[in-house]
mmCIF file of C-alpha atoms in Angstrom:
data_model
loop_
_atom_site.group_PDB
_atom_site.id
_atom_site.type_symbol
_atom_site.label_atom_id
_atom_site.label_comp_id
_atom_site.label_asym_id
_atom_site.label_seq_id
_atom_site.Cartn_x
_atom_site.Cartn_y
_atom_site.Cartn_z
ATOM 1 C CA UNK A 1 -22.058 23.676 -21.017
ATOM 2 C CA UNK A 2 -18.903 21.783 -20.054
ATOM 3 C CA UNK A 3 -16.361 22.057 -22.769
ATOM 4 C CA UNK A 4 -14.368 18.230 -23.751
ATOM 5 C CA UNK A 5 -11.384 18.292 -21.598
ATOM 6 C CA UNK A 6 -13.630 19.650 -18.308
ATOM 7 C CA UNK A 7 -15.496 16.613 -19.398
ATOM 8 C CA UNK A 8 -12.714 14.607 -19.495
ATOM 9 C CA UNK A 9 -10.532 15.209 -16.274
ATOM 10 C CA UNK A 10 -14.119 14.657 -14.784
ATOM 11 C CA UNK A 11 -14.136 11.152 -16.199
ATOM 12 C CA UNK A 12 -10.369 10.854 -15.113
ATOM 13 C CA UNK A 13 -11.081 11.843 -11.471
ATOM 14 C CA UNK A 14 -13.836 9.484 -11.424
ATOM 15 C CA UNK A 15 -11.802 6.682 -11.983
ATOM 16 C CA UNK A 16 -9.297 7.519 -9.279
ATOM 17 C CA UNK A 17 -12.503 8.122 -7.250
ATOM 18 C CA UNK A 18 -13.794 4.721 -8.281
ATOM 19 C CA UNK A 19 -10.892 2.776 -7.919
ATOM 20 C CA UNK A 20 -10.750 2.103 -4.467
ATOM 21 C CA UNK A 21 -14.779 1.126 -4.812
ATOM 22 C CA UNK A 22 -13.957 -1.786 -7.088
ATOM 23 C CA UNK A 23 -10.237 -3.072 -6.007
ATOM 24 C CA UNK A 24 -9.488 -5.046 -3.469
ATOM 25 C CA UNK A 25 -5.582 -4.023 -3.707
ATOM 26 C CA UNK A 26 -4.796 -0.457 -3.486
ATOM 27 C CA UNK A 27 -1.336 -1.382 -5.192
ATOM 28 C CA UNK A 28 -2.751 -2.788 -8.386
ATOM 29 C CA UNK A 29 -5.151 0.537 -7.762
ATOM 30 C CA UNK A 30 -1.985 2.636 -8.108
ATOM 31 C CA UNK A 31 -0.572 0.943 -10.828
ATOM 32 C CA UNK A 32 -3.412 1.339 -13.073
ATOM 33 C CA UNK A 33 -3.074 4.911 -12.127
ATOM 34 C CA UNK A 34 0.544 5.290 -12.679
ATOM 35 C CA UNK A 35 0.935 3.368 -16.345
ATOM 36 C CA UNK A 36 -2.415 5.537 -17.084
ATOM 37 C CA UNK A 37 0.221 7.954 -17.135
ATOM 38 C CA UNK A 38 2.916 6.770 -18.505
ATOM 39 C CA UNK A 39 0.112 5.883 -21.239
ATOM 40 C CA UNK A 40 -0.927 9.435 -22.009
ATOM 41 C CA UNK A 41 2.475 10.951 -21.813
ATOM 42 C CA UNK A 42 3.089 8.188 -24.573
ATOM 43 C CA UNK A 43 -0.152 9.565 -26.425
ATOM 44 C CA UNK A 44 1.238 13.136 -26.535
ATOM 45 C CA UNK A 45 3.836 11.619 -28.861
ATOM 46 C CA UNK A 46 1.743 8.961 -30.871
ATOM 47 C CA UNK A 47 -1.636 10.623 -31.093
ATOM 48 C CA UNK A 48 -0.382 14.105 -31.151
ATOM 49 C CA UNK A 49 2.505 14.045 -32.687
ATOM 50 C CA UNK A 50 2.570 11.451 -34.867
ATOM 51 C CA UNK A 51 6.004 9.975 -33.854
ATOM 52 C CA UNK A 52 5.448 5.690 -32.982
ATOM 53 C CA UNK A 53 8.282 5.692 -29.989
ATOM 54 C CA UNK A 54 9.820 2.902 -28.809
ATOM 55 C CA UNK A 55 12.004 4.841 -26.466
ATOM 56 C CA UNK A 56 9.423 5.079 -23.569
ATOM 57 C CA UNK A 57 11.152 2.401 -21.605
ATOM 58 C CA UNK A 58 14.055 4.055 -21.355
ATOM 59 C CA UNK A 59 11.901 7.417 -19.518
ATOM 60 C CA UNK A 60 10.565 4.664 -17.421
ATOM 61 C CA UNK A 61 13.513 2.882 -16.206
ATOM 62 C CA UNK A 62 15.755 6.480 -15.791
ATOM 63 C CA UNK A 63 12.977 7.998 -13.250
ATOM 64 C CA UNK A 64 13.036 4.450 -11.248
ATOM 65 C CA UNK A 65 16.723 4.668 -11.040
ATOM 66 C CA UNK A 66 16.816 7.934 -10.252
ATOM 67 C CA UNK A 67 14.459 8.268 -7.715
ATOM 68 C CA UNK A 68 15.818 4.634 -6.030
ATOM 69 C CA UNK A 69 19.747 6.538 -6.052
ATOM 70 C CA UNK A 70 18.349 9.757 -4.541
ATOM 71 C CA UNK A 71 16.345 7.903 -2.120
ATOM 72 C CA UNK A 72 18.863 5.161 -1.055
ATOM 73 C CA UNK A 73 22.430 7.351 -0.962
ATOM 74 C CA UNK A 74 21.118 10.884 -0.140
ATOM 75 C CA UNK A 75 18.887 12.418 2.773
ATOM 76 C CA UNK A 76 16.588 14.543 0.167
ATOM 77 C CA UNK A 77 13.126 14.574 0.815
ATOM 78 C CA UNK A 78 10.769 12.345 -1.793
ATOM 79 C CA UNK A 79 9.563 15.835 -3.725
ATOM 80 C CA UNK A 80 13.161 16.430 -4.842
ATOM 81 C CA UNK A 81 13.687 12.499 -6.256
ATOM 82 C CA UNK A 82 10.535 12.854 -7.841
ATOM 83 C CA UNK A 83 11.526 15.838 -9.440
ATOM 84 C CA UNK A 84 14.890 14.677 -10.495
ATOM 85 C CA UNK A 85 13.155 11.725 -11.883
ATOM 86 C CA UNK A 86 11.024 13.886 -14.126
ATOM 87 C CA UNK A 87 13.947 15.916 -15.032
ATOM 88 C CA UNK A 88 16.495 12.739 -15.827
ATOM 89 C CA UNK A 89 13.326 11.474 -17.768
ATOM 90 C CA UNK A 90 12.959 14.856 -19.727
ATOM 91 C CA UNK A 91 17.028 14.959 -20.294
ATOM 92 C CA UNK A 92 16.858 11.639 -21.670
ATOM 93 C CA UNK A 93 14.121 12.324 -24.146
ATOM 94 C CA UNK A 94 15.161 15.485 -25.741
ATOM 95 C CA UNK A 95 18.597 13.120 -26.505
ATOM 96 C CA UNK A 96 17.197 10.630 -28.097
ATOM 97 C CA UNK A 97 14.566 12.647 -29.496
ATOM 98 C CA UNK A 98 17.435 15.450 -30.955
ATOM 99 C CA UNK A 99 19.059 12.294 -33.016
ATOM 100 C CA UNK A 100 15.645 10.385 -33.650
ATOM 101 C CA UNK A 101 13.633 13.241 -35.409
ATOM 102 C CA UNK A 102 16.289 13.249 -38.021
ATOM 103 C CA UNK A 103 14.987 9.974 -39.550
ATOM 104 C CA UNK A 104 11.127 9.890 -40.577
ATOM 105 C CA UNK A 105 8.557 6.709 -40.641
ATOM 106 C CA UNK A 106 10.247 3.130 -40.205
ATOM 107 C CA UNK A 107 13.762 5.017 -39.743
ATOM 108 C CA UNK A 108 12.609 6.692 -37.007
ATOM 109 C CA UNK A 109 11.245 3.632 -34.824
ATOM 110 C CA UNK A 110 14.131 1.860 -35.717
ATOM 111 C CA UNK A 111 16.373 4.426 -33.821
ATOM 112 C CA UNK A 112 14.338 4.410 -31.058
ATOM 113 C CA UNK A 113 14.680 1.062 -30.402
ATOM 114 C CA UNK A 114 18.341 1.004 -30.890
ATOM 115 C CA UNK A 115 18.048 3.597 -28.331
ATOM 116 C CA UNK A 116 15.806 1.425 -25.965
ATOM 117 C CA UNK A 117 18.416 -1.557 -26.526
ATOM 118 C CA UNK A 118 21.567 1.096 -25.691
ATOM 119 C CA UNK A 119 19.669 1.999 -22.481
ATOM 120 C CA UNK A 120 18.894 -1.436 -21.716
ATOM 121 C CA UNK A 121 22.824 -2.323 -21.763
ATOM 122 C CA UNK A 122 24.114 0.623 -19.934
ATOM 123 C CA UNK A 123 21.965 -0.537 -17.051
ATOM 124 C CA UNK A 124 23.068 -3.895 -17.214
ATOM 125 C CA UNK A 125 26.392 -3.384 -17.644
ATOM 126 C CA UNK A 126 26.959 -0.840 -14.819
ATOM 127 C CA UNK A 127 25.849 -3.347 -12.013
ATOM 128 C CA UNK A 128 27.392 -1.170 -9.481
ATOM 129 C CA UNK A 129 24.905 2.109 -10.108
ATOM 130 C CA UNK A 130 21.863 0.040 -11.180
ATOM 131 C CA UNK A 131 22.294 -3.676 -9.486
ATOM 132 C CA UNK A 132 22.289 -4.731 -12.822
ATOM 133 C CA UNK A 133 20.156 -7.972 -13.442
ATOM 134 C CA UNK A 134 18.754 -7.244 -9.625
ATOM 135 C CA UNK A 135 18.094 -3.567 -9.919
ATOM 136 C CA UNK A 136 17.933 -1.649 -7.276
ATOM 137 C CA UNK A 137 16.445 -3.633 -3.879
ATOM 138 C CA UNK A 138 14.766 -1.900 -1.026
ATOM 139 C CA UNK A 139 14.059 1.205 -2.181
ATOM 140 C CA UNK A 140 12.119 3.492 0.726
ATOM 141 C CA UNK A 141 8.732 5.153 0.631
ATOM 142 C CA UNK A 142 9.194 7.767 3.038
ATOM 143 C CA UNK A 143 6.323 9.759 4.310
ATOM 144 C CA UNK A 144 5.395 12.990 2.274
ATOM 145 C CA UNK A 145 6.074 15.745 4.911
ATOM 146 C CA UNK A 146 3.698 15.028 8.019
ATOM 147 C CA UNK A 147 1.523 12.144 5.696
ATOM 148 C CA UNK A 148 3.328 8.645 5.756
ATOM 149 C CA UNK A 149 3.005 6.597 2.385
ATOM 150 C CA UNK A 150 3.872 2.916 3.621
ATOM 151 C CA UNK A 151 -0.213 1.837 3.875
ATOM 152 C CA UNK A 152 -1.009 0.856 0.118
ATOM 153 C CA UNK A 153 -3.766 2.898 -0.153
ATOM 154 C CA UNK A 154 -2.219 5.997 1.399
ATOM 155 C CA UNK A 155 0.194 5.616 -1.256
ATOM 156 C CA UNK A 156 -2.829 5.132 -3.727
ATOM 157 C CA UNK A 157 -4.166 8.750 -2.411
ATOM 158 C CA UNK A 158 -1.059 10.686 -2.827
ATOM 159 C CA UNK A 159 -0.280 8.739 -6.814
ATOM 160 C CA UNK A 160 -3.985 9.865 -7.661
ATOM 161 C CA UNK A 161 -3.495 13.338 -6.991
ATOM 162 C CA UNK A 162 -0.375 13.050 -8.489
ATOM 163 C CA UNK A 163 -2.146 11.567 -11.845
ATOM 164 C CA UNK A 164 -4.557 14.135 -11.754
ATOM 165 C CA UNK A 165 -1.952 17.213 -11.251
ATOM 166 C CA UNK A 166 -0.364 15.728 -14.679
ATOM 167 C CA UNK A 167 -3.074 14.938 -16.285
ATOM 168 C CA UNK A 168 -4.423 18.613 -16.304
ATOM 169 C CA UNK A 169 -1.110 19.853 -16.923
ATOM 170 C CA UNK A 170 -1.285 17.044 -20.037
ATOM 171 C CA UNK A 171 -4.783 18.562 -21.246
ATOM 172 C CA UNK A 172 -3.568 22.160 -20.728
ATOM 173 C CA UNK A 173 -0.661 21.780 -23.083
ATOM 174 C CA UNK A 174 -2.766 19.399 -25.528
ATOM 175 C CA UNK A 175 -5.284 22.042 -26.083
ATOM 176 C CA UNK A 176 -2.609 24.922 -26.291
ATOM 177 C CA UNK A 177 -1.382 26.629 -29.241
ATOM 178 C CA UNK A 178 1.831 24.550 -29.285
ATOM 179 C CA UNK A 179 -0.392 21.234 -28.898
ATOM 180 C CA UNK A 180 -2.467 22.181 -32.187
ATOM 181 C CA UNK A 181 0.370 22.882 -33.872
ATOM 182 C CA UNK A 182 1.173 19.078 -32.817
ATOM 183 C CA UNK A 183 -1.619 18.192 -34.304
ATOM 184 C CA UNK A 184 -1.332 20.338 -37.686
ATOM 185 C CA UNK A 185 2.436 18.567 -37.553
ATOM 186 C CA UNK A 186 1.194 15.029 -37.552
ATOM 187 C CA UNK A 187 -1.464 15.743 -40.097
ATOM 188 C CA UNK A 188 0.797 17.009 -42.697
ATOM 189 C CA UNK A 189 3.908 17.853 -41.694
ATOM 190 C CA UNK A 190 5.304 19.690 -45.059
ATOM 191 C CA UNK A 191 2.831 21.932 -44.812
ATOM 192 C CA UNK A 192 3.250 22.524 -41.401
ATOM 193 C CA UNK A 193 7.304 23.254 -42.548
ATOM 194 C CA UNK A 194 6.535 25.196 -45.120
ATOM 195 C CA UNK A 195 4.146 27.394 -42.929
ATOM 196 C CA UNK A 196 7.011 28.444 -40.917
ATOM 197 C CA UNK A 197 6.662 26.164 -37.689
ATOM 198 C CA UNK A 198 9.718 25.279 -36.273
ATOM 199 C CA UNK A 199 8.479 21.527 -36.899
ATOM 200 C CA UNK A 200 11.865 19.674 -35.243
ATOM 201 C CA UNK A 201 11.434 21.707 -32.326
ATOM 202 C CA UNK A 202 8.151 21.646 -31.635
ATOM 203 C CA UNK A 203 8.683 17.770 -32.165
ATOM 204 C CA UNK A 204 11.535 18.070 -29.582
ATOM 205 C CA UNK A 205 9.180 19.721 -26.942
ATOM 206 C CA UNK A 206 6.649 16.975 -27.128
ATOM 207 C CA UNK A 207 9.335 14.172 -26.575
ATOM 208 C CA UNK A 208 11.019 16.435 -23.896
ATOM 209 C CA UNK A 209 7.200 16.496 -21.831
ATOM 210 C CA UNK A 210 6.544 13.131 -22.454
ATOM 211 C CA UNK A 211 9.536 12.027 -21.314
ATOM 212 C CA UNK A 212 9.458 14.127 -18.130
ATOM 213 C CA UNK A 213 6.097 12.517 -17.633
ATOM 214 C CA UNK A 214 6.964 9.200 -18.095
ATOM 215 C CA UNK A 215 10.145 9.638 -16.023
ATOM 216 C CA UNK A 216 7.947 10.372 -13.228
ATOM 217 C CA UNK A 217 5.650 7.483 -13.653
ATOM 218 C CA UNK A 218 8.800 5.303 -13.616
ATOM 219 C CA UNK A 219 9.753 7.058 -10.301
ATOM 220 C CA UNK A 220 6.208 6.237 -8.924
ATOM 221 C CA UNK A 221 6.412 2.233 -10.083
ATOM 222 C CA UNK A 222 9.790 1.869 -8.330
ATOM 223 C CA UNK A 223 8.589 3.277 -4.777
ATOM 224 C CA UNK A 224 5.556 1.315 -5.362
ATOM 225 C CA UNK A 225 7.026 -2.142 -5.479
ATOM 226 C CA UNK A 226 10.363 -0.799 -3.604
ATOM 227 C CA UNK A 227 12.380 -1.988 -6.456
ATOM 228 C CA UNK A 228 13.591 -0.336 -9.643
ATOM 229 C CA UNK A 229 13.837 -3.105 -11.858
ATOM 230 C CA UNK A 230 15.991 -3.526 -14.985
ATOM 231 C CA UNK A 231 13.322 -4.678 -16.426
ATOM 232 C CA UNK A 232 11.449 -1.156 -16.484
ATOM 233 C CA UNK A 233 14.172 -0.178 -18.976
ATOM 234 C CA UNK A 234 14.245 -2.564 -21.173
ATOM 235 C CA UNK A 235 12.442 -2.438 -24.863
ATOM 236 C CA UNK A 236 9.234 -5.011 -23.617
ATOM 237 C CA UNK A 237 8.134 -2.052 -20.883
ATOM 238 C CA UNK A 238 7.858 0.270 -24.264
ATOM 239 C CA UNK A 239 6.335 -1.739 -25.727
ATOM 240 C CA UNK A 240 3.578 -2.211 -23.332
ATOM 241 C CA UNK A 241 3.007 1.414 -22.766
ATOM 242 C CA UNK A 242 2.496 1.643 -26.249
ATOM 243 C CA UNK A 243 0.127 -1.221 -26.421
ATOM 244 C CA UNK A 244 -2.112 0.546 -23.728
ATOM 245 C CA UNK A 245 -1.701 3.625 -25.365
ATOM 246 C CA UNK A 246 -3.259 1.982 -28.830
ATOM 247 C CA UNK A 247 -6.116 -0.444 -26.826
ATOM 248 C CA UNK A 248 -7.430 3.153 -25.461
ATOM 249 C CA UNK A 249 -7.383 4.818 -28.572
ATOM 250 C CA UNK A 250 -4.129 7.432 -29.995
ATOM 251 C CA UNK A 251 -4.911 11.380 -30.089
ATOM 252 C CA UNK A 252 -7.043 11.388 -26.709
ATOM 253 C CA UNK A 253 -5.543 11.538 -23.151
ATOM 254 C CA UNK A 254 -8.580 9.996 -21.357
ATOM 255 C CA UNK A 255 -8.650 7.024 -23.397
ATOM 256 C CA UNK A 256 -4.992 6.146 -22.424
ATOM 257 C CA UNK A 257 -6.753 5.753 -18.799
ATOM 258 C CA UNK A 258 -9.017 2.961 -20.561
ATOM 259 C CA UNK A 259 -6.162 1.553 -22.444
ATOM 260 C CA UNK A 260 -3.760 1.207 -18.937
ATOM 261 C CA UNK A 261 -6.758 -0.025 -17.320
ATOM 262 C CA UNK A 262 -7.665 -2.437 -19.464
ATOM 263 C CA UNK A 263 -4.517 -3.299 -19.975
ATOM 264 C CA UNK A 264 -3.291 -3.728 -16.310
ATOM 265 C CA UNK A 265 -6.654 -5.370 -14.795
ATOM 266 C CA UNK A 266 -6.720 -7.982 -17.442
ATOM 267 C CA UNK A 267 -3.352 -9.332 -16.947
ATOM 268 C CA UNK A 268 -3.983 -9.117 -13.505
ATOM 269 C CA UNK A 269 -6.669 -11.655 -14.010
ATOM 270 C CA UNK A 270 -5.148 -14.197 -16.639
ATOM 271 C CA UNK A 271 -2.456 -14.207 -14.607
ATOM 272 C CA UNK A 272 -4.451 -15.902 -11.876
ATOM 273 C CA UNK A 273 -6.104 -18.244 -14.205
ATOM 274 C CA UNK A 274 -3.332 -19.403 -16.268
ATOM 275 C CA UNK A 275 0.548 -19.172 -15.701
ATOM 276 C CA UNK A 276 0.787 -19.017 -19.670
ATOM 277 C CA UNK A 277 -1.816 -16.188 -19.591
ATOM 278 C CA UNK A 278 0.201 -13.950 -21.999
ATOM 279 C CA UNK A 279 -1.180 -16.491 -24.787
ATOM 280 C CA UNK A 280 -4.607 -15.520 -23.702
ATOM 281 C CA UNK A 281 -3.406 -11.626 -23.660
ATOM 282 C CA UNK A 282 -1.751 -11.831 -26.929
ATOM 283 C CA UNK A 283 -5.302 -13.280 -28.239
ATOM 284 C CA UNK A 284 -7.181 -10.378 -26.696
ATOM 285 C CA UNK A 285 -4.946 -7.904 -28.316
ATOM 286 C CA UNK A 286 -5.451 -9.308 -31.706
ATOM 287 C CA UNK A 287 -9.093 -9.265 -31.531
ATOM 288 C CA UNK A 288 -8.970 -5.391 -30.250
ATOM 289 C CA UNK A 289 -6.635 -4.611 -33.371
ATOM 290 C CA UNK A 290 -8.836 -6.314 -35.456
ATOM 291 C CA UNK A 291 -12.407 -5.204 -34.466
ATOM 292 C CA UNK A 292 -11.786 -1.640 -32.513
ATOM 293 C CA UNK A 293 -8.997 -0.091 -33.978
ATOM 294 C CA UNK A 294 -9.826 3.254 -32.814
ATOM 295 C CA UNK A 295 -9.468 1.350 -29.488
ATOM 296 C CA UNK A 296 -11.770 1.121 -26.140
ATOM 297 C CA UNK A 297 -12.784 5.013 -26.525
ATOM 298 C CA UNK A 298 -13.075 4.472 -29.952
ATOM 299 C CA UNK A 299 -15.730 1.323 -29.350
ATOM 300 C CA UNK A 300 -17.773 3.724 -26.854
ATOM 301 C CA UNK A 301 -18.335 6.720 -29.234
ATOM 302 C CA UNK A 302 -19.925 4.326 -31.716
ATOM 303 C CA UNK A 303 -21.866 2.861 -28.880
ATOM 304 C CA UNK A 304 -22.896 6.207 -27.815
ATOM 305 C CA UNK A 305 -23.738 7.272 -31.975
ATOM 306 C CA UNK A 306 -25.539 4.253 -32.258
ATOM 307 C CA UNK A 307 -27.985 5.367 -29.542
ATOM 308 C CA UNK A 308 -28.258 8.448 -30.152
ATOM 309 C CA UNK A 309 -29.680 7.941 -33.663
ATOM 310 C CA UNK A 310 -31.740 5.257 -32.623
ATOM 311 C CA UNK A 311 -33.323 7.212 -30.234
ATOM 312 C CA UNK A 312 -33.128 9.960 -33.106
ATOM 313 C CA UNK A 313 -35.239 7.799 -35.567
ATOM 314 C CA UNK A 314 -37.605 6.875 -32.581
ATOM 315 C CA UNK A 315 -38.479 10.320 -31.619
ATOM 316 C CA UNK A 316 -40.687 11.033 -35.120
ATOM 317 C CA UNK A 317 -42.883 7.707 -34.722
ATOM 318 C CA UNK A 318 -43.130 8.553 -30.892
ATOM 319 C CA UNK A 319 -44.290 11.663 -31.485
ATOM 320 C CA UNK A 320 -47.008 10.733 -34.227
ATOM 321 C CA UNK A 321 -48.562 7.967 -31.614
ATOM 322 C CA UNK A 322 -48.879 11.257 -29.100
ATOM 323 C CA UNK A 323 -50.698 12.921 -31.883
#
């Protein structure tokens, strides 16, 4: 029988399968894909770990500056910016993570957000490195050795294998050791101390993932729209990874797919029927923190419970009849 994270990396491939089926435009395609992503790197930390970041941006906006330099002053091929994004995103989190973990509960979100504002002004204060209320313009997609990237839906192809390459590697460390001792951490955390885990650094090496994650989603968005804008550092892009990360449902890596799904297809299409559409979002969030709060995957395992025992309680009465 297939064990829960075969199952899920099956679900996650069919949705990059299916994808293409259902969109029109392979670049809204590949930025479900990519903030799917950034939404379960952001899960490691929230449902995992316990820790409610609002440092995400700043993973974000480092890996599209860093791939956008690499890519616009050097000759190195795209494999080495991505990497470097992934690494400047990974560098990034284990400083803010290093001071953050110090503090605990409201404390602790505070300081990431200081952080996220810090970021936010270092980018637009050095205009010459970042472009600084512009970003960084024309950023190039160059091919990835013989396959070139510049048709949207080539590009589509070579994010989705990239999603699912992380998203085993996500699952992998999730179901490790070191991700049930996650787990054991945000449950009770004293106990987890007092058991001998090496609870700051364990919480260290989930930010420092994360943020190597997210760093390379942020990479990805930035050669997608050929622009790394400041506004992928900035506090609001936390916030809205988080907000996908909570509409799927916290402490499960497929349902950040939902959640960045949702999340990304809906504005898509209050955008086109109202230019004050984030009204109409903010609405829809409310209702889905008031009526699903274990979020979209949450909604789907009742759905599934609820027809399961009704098909339970059926099977008695069905079988008398046959008698």
């Amino acid at each position: 029988m297939m064990n829960r994270a075969s199952f899920h990396f099956l679900l996650a491939a069919l949705v990059a399968l299916a994808l293409p089926l259902f969109m029109r435009s392979g670049t809204l395609a590949s930025e479900v894909l990519i903030f799917a992503m950034a939404a379960a790197a952001c899960n490691l930390l929230l449902g995992y770990t316990g820790l409610l970041s609002f440092g995400q941006g700043i993973f974000f906006g480092l890996g599209s500056y860093a791939v956008g330099l690499t890519l616009l002053h050097t000759s190195l091929p795209l494999g080495f910016a991505l990497a470097l994004s992934g690494l400047a995103g990974a560098v990034a989190a284990m400083g803010v993570g290093w001071l953050s973990i110090r503090r605990q509960g409201v404390y602790f979100v505070m300081l990431t957000l200081a952080f996220s504002q810090f970021f936010y002004f270092l980018a637009y204060t050095f205009k010459d490195i970042t472009g600084g209320d512009n970003g960084l313009l024309n950023i190039p997609r160059p091919a990835i050795g013989p396959l070139p990237l510049q048709n949207s839906w080539a590009y589509y192809a070579f994010v989705a294998v990239l999603f699912l390459v992380v998203f085993a590697a996500l699952q992998r460390v999730a179901g490790s050791t070191f991700g049930r001792t996650l787990l054991a951490v945000r449950d009770n955390e004293e106990r987890a101390r007092a058991i001998g885990f090496p609870v700051r650094l364990f919480k260290l090496t989930a930010f420092a993932v994360s943020g190597a994650v997210t760093g390379l989603a942020g990479a990805l968005h930035a050669l997608l729209i050929g622009v790394a804008p400041l506004s992928n550092i900035e506090y609001h892009m936390s916030e809205s990874i988080l907000i996908m990360t909570i509409i799927g449902g916290s402490g499960n890596l497929f349902a950040s797919v939902l959640g960045a799904g949702f999340y990304v297809i809906v504005s898509d299409l209050l955008s086109s029927i109202w230019p004050r559409w984030l009204l109409l979002l903010g609405g829809l969030l409310i209702a889905v923190a008031l009526f699903m709060q274990k979020g979209l995957w949450g909604l789907i395992e009742r759905l599934v419970e609820t027809l399961r025992s009704g098909r339970d309680s059926s099977q008695p009465e069905s079988e008398g009849r046959s008698l």
